Short mmCIF file of C-alpha atoms in Angstrom, two decimals:
data_model
loop_
_atom_site.label_atom_id
_atom_site.label_comp_id
_atom_site.label_asym_id
_atom_site.label_seq_id
_atom_site.Cartn_x
_atom_site.Cartn_y
_atom_site.Cartn_z
CA MET A 1 -39.46 -0.09 160.19
CA GLU A 2 -40.55 1.51 156.93
CA THR A 3 -39.40 -0.34 153.85
CA PHE A 4 -37.42 1.29 151.09
CA ASN A 5 -40.19 1.03 148.50
CA GLN A 6 -42.68 2.59 150.93
CA LEU A 7 -40.48 5.51 151.82
CA TRP A 8 -39.39 6.58 148.31
CA SER A 9 -36.19 8.35 149.24
CA VAL A 10 -35.92 11.99 148.27
CA LEU A 11 -32.48 13.29 147.43
CA ARG A 12 -32.30 16.94 148.43
CA GLN A 13 -30.42 18.55 145.61
CA ARG A 14 -29.00 22.07 145.45
CA VAL A 15 -28.85 23.63 142.00
CA TYR A 16 -27.67 27.21 141.65
CA ASN A 17 -28.62 29.37 138.72
CA VAL A 18 -25.41 30.52 137.10
CA SER A 19 -27.19 33.43 135.43
CA SER A 20 -28.97 34.87 138.48
CA SER A 21 -27.75 38.09 140.04
CA ALA A 22 -25.48 37.91 143.08
CA LEU A 23 -26.88 39.05 146.40
CA GLU A 24 -23.71 39.21 148.51
CA HIS A 25 -20.36 40.76 147.86
CA ALA A 26 -17.82 38.83 145.80
CA VAL A 27 -15.27 36.63 147.47
CA SER A 28 -12.09 38.51 148.24
CA THR A 29 -9.33 38.57 145.67
CA GLU A 30 -6.80 38.93 148.46
CA SER A 31 -5.44 36.10 150.58
CA TYR A 32 -4.37 36.67 154.15
CA LEU A 33 -2.36 33.95 155.86
CA PRO A 34 -1.21 35.23 159.24
CA THR A 35 1.76 33.36 160.63
CA THR A 36 0.30 33.45 164.12
CA MET A 37 -3.21 33.87 165.45
CA PRO A 38 -3.91 36.27 168.35
CA SER A 39 -3.97 34.39 171.62
CA ALA A 40 -4.02 37.13 174.28
CA PHE A 41 -7.43 37.82 175.76
CA PRO A 42 -8.48 41.40 176.54
CA SER A 43 -8.28 42.78 180.05
CA LEU A 44 -11.42 44.10 181.71
CA ARG A 45 -12.53 47.69 181.28
CA SER A 46 -15.28 49.89 182.71
CA ILE A 47 -18.40 50.18 180.66
CA ALA A 48 -21.92 51.15 181.62
CA LYS A 49 -24.82 48.83 181.16
CA VAL A 50 -26.16 49.27 177.64
CA ALA A 51 -29.60 50.87 177.69
CA LEU A 52 -31.64 49.76 174.69
CA GLY A 53 -35.16 50.60 175.81
CA SER A 54 -37.85 48.53 177.49
CA ALA A 55 -38.43 46.32 174.46
CA GLN A 56 -34.78 45.40 174.09
CA VAL A 57 -32.31 43.44 176.18
CA ALA A 58 -29.30 44.82 178.00
CA LEU A 59 -26.32 43.40 176.18
CA LEU A 60 -23.92 43.58 179.10
CA SER A 61 -24.91 41.84 182.32
CA SER A 62 -25.88 44.38 184.98
CA GLY A 63 -23.27 43.16 187.44
CA ASN A 64 -20.37 43.30 185.03
CA THR A 65 -17.85 46.14 185.11
CA VAL A 66 -14.78 46.18 182.96
CA SER A 67 -11.95 48.70 182.79
CA GLY A 68 -9.73 50.10 180.07
CA GLY A 69 -9.90 52.23 176.92
CA SER A 70 -12.62 54.20 175.20
CA PRO A 71 -13.33 55.38 171.62
CA GLU A 72 -12.00 58.75 170.50
CA SER A 73 -14.25 61.72 171.23
CA CYS A 74 -15.78 63.29 168.10
CA PRO A 75 -17.07 66.81 168.94
CA ASN A 76 -17.81 67.95 165.35
CA PRO A 77 -18.60 64.81 163.36
CA GLN A 78 -19.43 64.71 159.65
CA LEU A 79 -22.10 62.47 158.13
CA SER A 80 -20.49 59.71 156.12
CA CYS A 81 -21.05 59.80 152.36
CA HIS A 82 -22.17 63.45 152.66
CA ASN A 83 -18.89 65.27 153.22
CA THR A 84 -17.75 67.87 150.69
CA THR A 85 -14.09 67.79 151.71
CA ALA A 86 -11.72 64.97 152.57
CA GLN A 87 -11.84 63.92 156.22
CA ALA A 88 -8.44 63.21 157.72
CA ASN A 89 -9.66 61.78 161.01
CA THR A 90 -10.91 58.31 160.12
CA CYS A 91 -11.59 57.62 163.79
CA CYS A 92 -14.54 60.04 163.68
CA PHE A 93 -15.54 59.53 160.06
CA ASN A 94 -16.18 56.16 158.47
CA THR A 95 -14.23 56.02 155.23
CA PRO A 96 -14.03 54.62 152.65
CA GLY A 97 -16.78 52.36 154.02
CA GLY A 98 -19.24 55.11 154.84
CA GLN A 99 -22.42 53.26 153.90
CA LEU A 100 -23.21 50.76 156.68
CA LEU A 101 -25.53 47.85 155.90
CA GLN A 102 -27.34 45.87 158.58
CA THR A 103 -28.18 42.61 156.85
CA GLN A 104 -30.65 39.92 157.92
CA PHE A 105 -31.48 36.31 157.01
CA TRP A 106 -34.74 34.38 156.80
CA ASP A 107 -33.74 30.71 156.73
CA SER A 108 -36.81 28.50 156.33
CA HIS A 109 -35.05 25.24 155.50
CA PRO A 110 -33.14 24.23 157.45
CA ALA A 111 -34.88 26.61 159.83
CA THR A 112 -32.61 29.01 161.72
CA GLY A 113 -33.65 31.13 164.67
CA PRO A 114 -37.17 31.75 166.05
CA ALA A 115 -40.12 31.03 163.78
CA ASP A 116 -41.36 34.62 164.10
CA HIS A 117 -38.09 36.51 163.78
CA TRP A 118 -35.44 37.18 161.17
CA THR A 119 -31.81 36.59 162.14
CA VAL A 120 -28.63 38.68 161.96
CA HIS A 121 -26.35 38.38 158.97
CA GLY A 122 -23.92 41.18 159.72
CA LEU A 123 -22.84 44.83 159.53
CA TRP A 124 -21.08 45.71 156.28
CA PRO A 125 -19.15 48.91 155.41
CA ASP A 126 -19.79 49.67 151.74
CA HIS A 127 -18.20 52.56 149.90
CA CYS A 128 -20.68 55.31 149.08
CA ASP A 129 -20.94 54.06 145.49
CA GLY A 130 -21.76 50.45 146.34
CA THR A 131 -18.23 49.08 146.02
CA PHE A 132 -16.51 47.71 149.09
CA ASP A 133 -13.38 46.44 150.80
CA GLN A 134 -13.08 43.18 152.70
CA TYR A 135 -10.61 41.33 154.92
CA CYS A 136 -8.82 44.62 155.62
CA ASP A 137 -6.48 43.57 158.45
CA SER A 138 -4.84 40.16 158.46
CA SER A 139 -3.53 40.73 161.99
CA ARG A 140 -7.09 40.97 163.33
CA GLN A 141 -8.63 37.85 161.81
CA TYR A 142 -9.66 36.69 165.28
CA THR A 143 -10.80 33.11 165.82
CA ASN A 144 -11.99 33.41 169.42
CA ILE A 145 -15.02 35.71 169.25
CA THR A 146 -16.88 34.02 172.09
CA ALA A 147 -13.84 34.20 174.38
CA ILE A 148 -13.30 37.87 173.52
CA LEU A 149 -16.89 38.80 174.35
CA GLN A 150 -16.82 36.72 177.54
CA SER A 151 -13.66 38.49 178.67
CA TYR A 152 -15.56 41.79 178.48
CA GLY A 153 -18.49 40.43 180.48
CA ALA A 154 -20.82 40.52 177.48
CA THR A 155 -22.82 37.46 178.54
CA ASP A 156 -26.18 39.01 177.64
CA LEU A 157 -24.86 39.95 174.22
CA LEU A 158 -23.65 36.39 173.66
CA GLY A 159 -26.97 35.00 174.82
CA TYR A 160 -28.79 37.20 172.33
CA MET A 161 -26.42 36.21 169.53
CA ASP A 162 -26.94 32.53 170.37
CA THR A 163 -30.62 33.03 169.54
CA TYR A 164 -30.62 35.62 166.76
CA TRP A 165 -27.19 35.50 165.06
CA LYS A 166 -27.30 31.96 163.77
CA ASP A 167 -25.37 30.02 161.16
CA GLN A 168 -27.62 27.80 159.05
CA ALA A 169 -24.98 25.06 159.16
CA GLY A 170 -24.88 25.23 162.97
CA ASP A 171 -21.39 26.72 163.32
CA ASP A 172 -22.23 30.08 164.91
CA GLU A 173 -18.70 30.79 166.11
CA SER A 174 -17.20 30.45 162.63
CA PHE A 175 -19.99 32.60 161.21
CA TRP A 176 -19.19 35.35 163.72
CA GLU A 177 -15.47 35.06 162.94
CA HIS A 178 -16.27 35.38 159.25
CA GLU A 179 -18.43 38.49 159.68
CA TRP A 180 -15.82 40.19 161.85
CA GLY A 181 -12.86 39.26 159.66
CA LYS A 182 -14.49 40.10 156.34
CA HIS A 183 -16.44 43.22 157.32
CA GLY A 184 -15.57 44.40 160.83
CA THR A 185 -11.89 44.88 160.04
CA CYS A 186 -12.86 47.32 157.26
CA ILE A 187 -14.69 49.79 159.52
CA SER A 188 -12.19 52.62 159.94
CA THR A 189 -13.54 53.89 163.27
CA LEU A 190 -12.96 50.45 164.81
CA ASN A 191 -9.22 50.60 164.22
CA PRO A 192 -7.29 50.00 167.48
CA SER A 193 -5.60 53.40 167.05
CA CYS A 194 -9.02 55.01 167.51
CA TYR A 195 -9.13 54.03 171.20
CA THR A 196 -7.44 55.73 174.14
CA ASN A 197 -5.80 53.21 176.47
CA TYR A 198 -6.69 50.48 173.98
CA THR A 199 -7.08 46.97 175.36
CA PRO A 200 -6.71 44.03 172.96
CA GLN A 201 -9.73 43.28 170.79
CA GLU A 202 -12.11 45.73 172.48
CA GLU A 203 -13.23 46.81 169.01
CA VAL A 204 -14.73 43.34 168.57
CA LEU A 205 -17.15 44.02 171.43
CA ASP A 206 -18.14 47.33 169.84
CA PHE A 207 -18.73 45.70 166.44
CA PHE A 208 -21.04 42.96 167.71
CA ASN A 209 -22.76 45.24 170.20
CA LYS A 210 -23.57 47.86 167.55
CA THR A 211 -24.70 45.25 165.03
CA VAL A 212 -27.14 43.75 167.52
CA GLN A 213 -28.39 47.18 168.62
CA LEU A 214 -29.23 48.05 165.01
CA PHE A 215 -30.83 44.65 164.44
CA GLN A 216 -33.05 45.07 167.50
CA GLY A 217 -34.48 48.24 165.99
CA LEU A 218 -35.24 46.49 162.70
CA ASP A 219 -37.94 43.89 163.40
CA SER A 220 -38.45 42.75 159.82
CA TYR A 221 -41.04 40.14 160.76
CA SER A 222 -43.22 42.80 162.41
CA PHE A 223 -42.68 45.25 159.53
CA LEU A 224 -43.92 42.64 157.06
CA SER A 225 -46.75 41.25 159.18
CA ALA A 226 -48.12 44.76 159.75
CA ALA A 227 -48.69 44.90 156.00
CA GLY A 228 -50.32 41.47 155.91
CA ILE A 229 -47.19 39.74 154.62
CA LEU A 230 -46.84 36.52 156.60
CA PRO A 231 -44.95 33.27 155.97
CA SER A 232 -47.04 30.89 153.88
CA THR A 233 -46.65 27.78 151.75
CA THR A 234 -49.36 28.95 149.34
CA GLN A 235 -49.44 32.77 149.30
CA THR A 236 -47.06 34.74 147.10
CA TYR A 237 -46.23 38.45 147.19
CA THR A 238 -44.92 41.13 144.86
CA SER A 239 -41.64 42.94 145.24
CA ALA A 240 -43.58 46.21 145.49
CA GLN A 241 -45.63 44.89 148.43
CA ILE A 242 -42.53 43.78 150.33
CA GLN A 243 -40.66 47.00 149.60
CA ALA A 244 -43.61 49.11 150.75
CA ALA A 245 -43.84 47.19 154.03
CA LEU A 246 -40.12 47.57 154.74
CA THR A 247 -39.93 51.20 153.60
CA ALA A 248 -42.82 52.43 155.76
CA PRO A 249 -41.08 52.29 159.18
CA ARG A 250 -37.91 54.09 158.00
CA GLY A 251 -38.94 56.17 155.01
CA VAL A 252 -36.26 54.73 152.71
CA SER A 253 -36.11 51.61 150.56
CA VAL A 254 -34.09 48.47 151.22
CA VAL A 255 -32.55 45.66 149.19
CA ILE A 256 -34.41 42.35 149.30
CA GLY A 257 -32.80 39.07 148.34
CA CYS A 258 -34.39 35.91 146.96
CA THR A 259 -33.23 32.43 146.03
CA ASN A 260 -35.47 30.70 143.49
CA SER A 261 -38.15 33.39 144.09
CA THR A 262 -38.09 32.73 147.85
CA LEU A 263 -37.46 35.73 150.10
CA ASN A 264 -34.47 35.11 152.38
CA GLU A 265 -32.50 38.32 152.95
CA ILE A 266 -32.95 42.04 153.66
CA TRP A 267 -30.33 44.79 153.62
CA TYR A 268 -30.93 48.02 155.55
CA PHE A 269 -28.68 51.02 154.78
CA TYR A 270 -27.26 53.75 157.03
CA ASN A 271 -24.90 56.70 156.96
CA VAL A 272 -23.16 57.51 160.24
CA LEU A 273 -22.63 60.87 161.92
CA GLY A 274 -19.41 60.15 163.78
CA SER A 275 -17.95 56.78 164.70
CA VAL A 276 -19.65 53.40 164.64
CA GLN A 277 -19.13 53.12 168.39
CA THR A 278 -20.76 56.40 169.51
CA GLY A 279 -22.13 58.06 166.37
CA GLN A 280 -25.66 58.54 165.12
CA PHE A 281 -26.91 56.10 162.47
CA GLU A 282 -29.14 57.81 159.89
CA SER A 283 -31.33 55.70 157.61
CA THR A 284 -30.64 56.02 153.90
CA GLY A 285 -31.45 54.21 150.67
CA PRO A 286 -29.39 51.59 148.82
CA ASP A 287 -25.94 52.59 147.60
CA GLY A 288 -26.27 50.97 144.20
CA SER A 289 -26.88 47.39 145.30
CA LYS A 290 -29.81 45.74 143.54
CA SER A 291 -32.54 43.47 144.86
CA SER A 292 -32.47 39.93 143.48
CA CYS A 293 -36.19 39.12 143.82
CA PRO A 294 -38.61 38.91 140.89
CA SER A 295 -41.38 41.49 140.61
CA THR A 296 -44.11 38.94 141.32
CA GLY A 297 -44.54 35.42 142.67
CA ILE A 298 -42.25 35.82 145.70
CA GLN A 299 -42.60 33.14 148.36
CA TYR A 300 -42.06 33.89 152.05
CA LEU A 301 -41.92 30.39 153.48
CA PRO A 302 -42.58 29.52 157.12
CA LYS A 303 -39.78 28.04 159.17
CA ASN A 304 -39.94 24.41 160.34
CA LEU A 305 -41.92 23.00 157.42
CA PRO A 306 -43.24 19.50 158.24
CA SER A 307 -41.47 16.48 156.81
CA THR A 308 -43.53 14.66 154.19
CA PRO A 309 -42.42 11.40 152.48
CA THR A 310 -42.70 11.73 148.72
CA ASP A 311 -44.56 9.12 146.66
CA PRO A 312 -43.77 9.05 142.91
CA SER A 313 -47.49 9.26 142.18
CA THR A 314 -47.81 12.50 144.19
CA SER A 315 -47.83 15.67 142.09
CA ALA A 316 -44.82 17.95 142.45
CA SER A 317 -47.03 20.81 143.63
CA THR A 318 -47.68 19.01 146.92
CA THR A 319 -44.09 18.02 147.59
CA THR A 320 -42.36 19.86 150.43
CA LEU A 321 -38.78 19.84 151.60
CA PRO A 322 -38.43 17.69 154.73
CA ALA A 323 -37.33 19.71 157.74
CA SER A 324 -35.88 16.94 159.89
CA THR A 325 -32.12 16.49 160.03
CA ALA A 326 -32.28 13.58 162.48
CA PRO A 327 -31.20 10.08 161.40
CA SER A 328 -34.17 8.03 160.19
CA ALA A 329 -34.78 4.35 159.46
CA PRO A 330 -32.35 2.82 156.94
CA PHE A 331 -33.77 1.88 153.55
CA GLN A 332 -34.42 -1.80 152.92
CA GLY A 333 -35.80 -3.74 150.02
CA SER A 334 -36.21 -2.26 146.54
CA GLY A 335 -37.39 1.12 145.34
CA PHE A 336 -36.66 4.31 143.42
CA LEU A 337 -34.46 7.29 144.29
CA GLU A 338 -36.42 10.42 143.49
CA VAL A 339 -34.80 13.87 143.28
CA GLN A 340 -36.30 16.98 144.82
CA ALA A 341 -34.85 20.28 143.59
CA SER A 342 -36.06 23.84 144.15
CA GLY A 343 -38.80 22.54 146.43
CA LYS A 344 -40.40 20.13 143.97
CA SER A 345 -40.00 16.64 142.55
CA GLN A 346 -37.75 16.68 139.48
CA GLY A 347 -36.88 13.31 138.00
CA CYS A 348 -34.96 10.51 139.62
CA ILE A 349 -31.72 8.56 139.70
CA ILE A 350 -31.06 6.12 136.88
CA SER A 351 -28.92 2.98 137.07
CA PRO A 352 -25.43 4.59 136.67
CA GLY A 353 -26.25 6.82 139.66
CA THR A 354 -26.87 9.97 137.62
CA TRP A 355 -29.84 12.36 137.68
CA TYR A 356 -32.32 12.24 134.79
CA ILE A 357 -35.67 13.89 134.06
CA GLY A 358 -38.23 12.38 131.72
CA GLY A 359 -37.19 8.73 131.73
CA THR A 360 -37.85 5.61 133.75
CA CYS A 361 -36.56 5.53 137.30
CA ALA A 362 -34.07 2.77 138.05
CA THR A 363 -34.77 0.18 140.72
CA PHE A 364 -32.26 0.16 143.57
CA SER A 365 -31.84 -2.54 146.20
CA ALA A 366 -30.89 -1.61 149.75
CA THR A 367 -29.10 -4.10 152.02
CA ALA A 368 -28.40 -3.47 155.70
CA SER A 369 -24.73 -2.94 156.56
CA GLY A 370 -23.74 -1.92 160.10
CA ASP A 371 -25.66 1.21 161.07
CA GLY A 372 -26.39 2.00 157.43
CA PHE A 373 -27.01 0.18 154.17
CA THR A 374 -25.54 -0.44 150.73
CA LEU A 375 -27.21 0.26 147.38
CA THR A 376 -27.03 -1.62 144.09
CA SER A 377 -28.60 -1.04 140.68
CA SER A 378 -28.56 -3.05 137.48
CA LYS A 379 -25.14 -1.52 136.78
CA GLY A 380 -23.60 -2.85 140.00
CA ASN A 381 -22.65 -1.60 143.45
CA CYS A 382 -23.14 2.08 144.29
CA ALA A 383 -20.60 4.29 146.06
CA ILE A 384 -19.24 7.82 146.12
CA VAL A 385 -16.50 7.89 143.48
CA ASN A 386 -14.55 11.13 142.97
CA ASN A 387 -17.15 12.90 145.12
CA ALA A 388 -20.06 11.80 142.92
CA LEU A 389 -22.73 9.12 143.29
CA SER A 390 -21.86 6.25 140.96
CA CYS A 391 -23.09 2.70 140.35
CA ALA A 392 -20.98 0.33 138.25
CA SER A 393 -19.73 -3.24 138.00
CA SER A 394 -16.20 -1.93 138.56
CA ILE A 395 -17.11 -0.87 142.13
CA THR A 396 -16.05 -3.91 144.14
CA THR A 397 -16.66 -2.39 147.58
CA PRO A 398 -20.08 -0.75 147.90
CA GLY A 399 -20.41 2.51 149.80
CA ILE A 400 -22.25 2.78 153.11
CA PHE A 401 -25.23 5.13 153.03
CA SER A 402 -27.60 6.41 155.71
CA THR A 403 -30.73 8.54 155.91
CA LEU A 404 -31.51 11.97 157.34
CA GLY A 405 -35.14 13.04 157.58
CA GLY A 406 -36.10 10.35 155.06
CA ASN A 407 -33.43 11.48 152.58
CA LEU A 408 -30.45 9.54 151.32
CA ALA A 409 -27.33 10.73 153.14
CA VAL A 410 -23.57 10.27 152.91
CA GLY A 411 -21.31 10.99 155.85
CA GLY A 412 -24.13 12.57 157.83
CA ASP A 413 -25.13 15.00 155.05
CA SER A 414 -28.17 14.63 152.79
CA ALA A 415 -27.15 17.44 150.40
CA PHE A 416 -26.20 16.55 146.83
CA TYR A 417 -25.13 19.06 144.17
CA ALA A 418 -25.32 19.32 140.39
CA SER A 419 -24.11 21.90 137.89
CA ALA A 420 -27.64 22.35 136.49
CA VAL A 421 -31.04 20.72 136.25
CA PRO A 422 -30.87 18.04 133.52
CA ALA A 423 -32.86 18.71 130.35
CA GLY A 424 -33.07 17.53 126.75
CA GLY A 425 -32.04 13.96 127.52
CA VAL A 426 -28.88 15.07 129.35
CA THR A 427 -27.97 13.41 132.65
CA ARG A 428 -26.21 15.14 135.54
CA SER A 429 -23.86 13.79 138.16
CA LEU A 430 -24.85 14.27 141.79
CA ASN A 431 -21.88 15.37 143.83
CA ILE A 432 -21.34 15.50 147.58
CA SER A 433 -18.74 18.24 147.00
CA TYR A 434 -20.20 21.57 145.91
CA LEU A 435 -17.20 22.78 143.91
CA LYS A 436 -16.74 19.44 142.16
CA ALA A 437 -20.22 19.87 140.67
CA LEU A 438 -19.33 23.11 138.92
CA PRO A 439 -18.05 23.46 135.37
CA VAL A 440 -14.63 25.12 135.43
CA GLY A 441 -14.82 28.79 134.48
CA THR A 442 -18.40 29.44 135.56
CA THR A 443 -19.60 32.14 137.91
CA VAL A 444 -22.00 30.74 140.48
CA HIS A 445 -24.29 32.72 142.75
CA VAL A 446 -24.59 30.93 146.07
CA ARG A 447 -27.14 32.26 148.55
CA SER A 448 -25.26 35.27 149.81
CA GLN A 449 -21.83 34.92 148.31
CA LEU A 450 -20.51 35.22 144.76
CA LEU A 451 -17.83 32.69 143.92
CA GLN A 452 -15.68 32.98 140.83
CA ILE A 453 -14.64 29.44 140.00
CA GLY A 454 -11.88 29.24 137.41
CA ARG A 455 -8.33 27.90 137.22
CA THR A 456 -8.17 27.93 141.00
CA MET A 457 -9.92 24.58 141.03
CA THR A 458 -6.76 22.96 139.76
CA MET A 459 -4.84 24.37 142.74
CA ILE A 460 -7.10 23.05 145.45
CA ARG A 461 -5.65 19.99 147.15
CA GLY A 462 -8.15 18.41 149.51
CA THR A 463 -11.86 18.76 150.13
CA ILE A 464 -13.89 21.91 149.83
CA GLU A 465 -17.65 21.84 150.20
CA LEU A 466 -20.73 24.01 150.51
CA THR A 467 -22.87 23.63 153.63
CA ASP A 468 -26.57 24.43 153.39
CA GLY A 469 -26.22 26.98 150.63
CA ARG A 470 -24.54 29.74 152.59
CA GLN A 471 -20.84 29.49 153.30
CA VAL A 472 -18.13 27.50 151.63
CA TYR A 473 -15.86 25.58 153.97
CA ALA A 474 -12.29 24.69 153.19
CA THR A 475 -9.55 23.04 155.18
CA VAL A 476 -6.33 25.02 155.45
CA GLU A 477 -3.02 23.98 156.95
CA HIS A 478 -1.80 25.76 160.11
CA HIS A 479 -4.32 28.60 160.35
CA LYS A 480 -7.94 29.40 159.80
CA THR A 481 -7.93 31.71 156.80
CA HIS A 482 -9.87 32.73 153.72
CA MET A 483 -9.41 30.58 150.65
CA PRO A 484 -8.18 32.77 147.78
CA MET A 485 -10.19 32.72 144.59
CA ARG A 486 -7.61 34.33 142.31
CA PRO A 487 -5.79 31.96 139.92
CA GLU A 488 -2.32 33.32 140.66
CA ASP A 489 -2.68 32.96 144.44
CA GLU A 490 -0.95 30.11 146.23
CA VAL A 491 -3.33 27.69 147.93
CA PRO A 492 -1.97 26.00 151.08
CA GLU A 493 -2.37 22.33 151.90
CA LEU A 494 -5.74 21.57 153.43
CA LYS A 495 -6.02 20.49 157.04
CA GLU A 496 -8.50 22.26 159.33
CA LYS A 497 -11.88 23.88 158.66
CA SER A 498 -12.22 27.53 157.75
CA LYS A 499 -14.96 29.64 156.21
CA LEU A 500 -14.77 31.93 153.19
#
């Protein structure tokens, strides 16, 4: 067993730049709390096997036939965002969300999806000016996406999604529910009234099928590698290089997204001639959305980086984020708690349990306790107090800690959060709750979602946390729903998990 002072625990710490530009759309200012959730599963309907070409998979199993409705026929369709007169038939013309975005993720840590392939984020209907709607139909906030697709025989589609439409936190089903509820319900041509002989939730199949079809024609990894842009821990690229590589196959530019100068998202834009279900998708440029990557020094990190224990004497330039999320040997003996933020070593934990840069690291003692261990410093026992790491003589019952991939962990999670990187002699608390780490009234850009945190924090009763830098999870009584972020909205009691 490795001893505590040999291992030199690394606390993985997420710090989000409150001044960086947002990549995703803002959280909805509307709250939808349906009194009941749909429980009826769709009946079967006839549908031909989806032909996607020799390089692509058939999304419906060849032996499956299902019967029922079909999308409205559109004999004289108009191209969305290019019409000169108002279009009354929103079943054949996508409005107001006429600019369709196929969005993709590159998650290097924790790694998500194949090492040589980007993954699906979603299909978003923007207005033609870059604004957007979201959560457009509270009655269709479905929470059984897998069951819906299975009922239509879409086993091949589900199998593909299980590989390429991944949630970084591991909750694929909730991620799919989120993408459908936030974006799919705002696509006008997917309204149930646009189907003849409509069967319940058949539009869900069309949404996920079309999203995957578009994604299969947008092999971002191949686009980039063809231009010599490959994942690397040492090589950096310019925004112009990446844009040129992604523009070449389609003839129009894209939006690229970065977190801390690391490439992790691409948005491809389309206008549609006709409906989403049967229309022709025509490539177009961005609708006003801006890339969030710097002009130079962009990293494109490989997935599945090796785990490397961090010694305090090792320079920060050689420190890498550990990739393992498996439990590792408990700490024992005495040692330091070093913090790793933004992929490099940045200070350590001092005796009160707070984060400090530029001073002397405190010595902590680890003592085995059950399957984990306790920690003490010169200030006293350590525990999680009000969601933050704290060490004090007033703590009579020490907290039980564990390790994940060589990192200090609490409750099976090695992520800690702070409102900013400490500087100028200031210390920062390390929180296990993302929202608790934020100063009230700040705007925080989190991976692919913009959260406006203000007076609403005083309304939240229960726990709310960020998982792996992508989605915020909240617990909501009675139904899965979307936590409102407007101060005047009522916030229900918290009970079961839901995703914003």
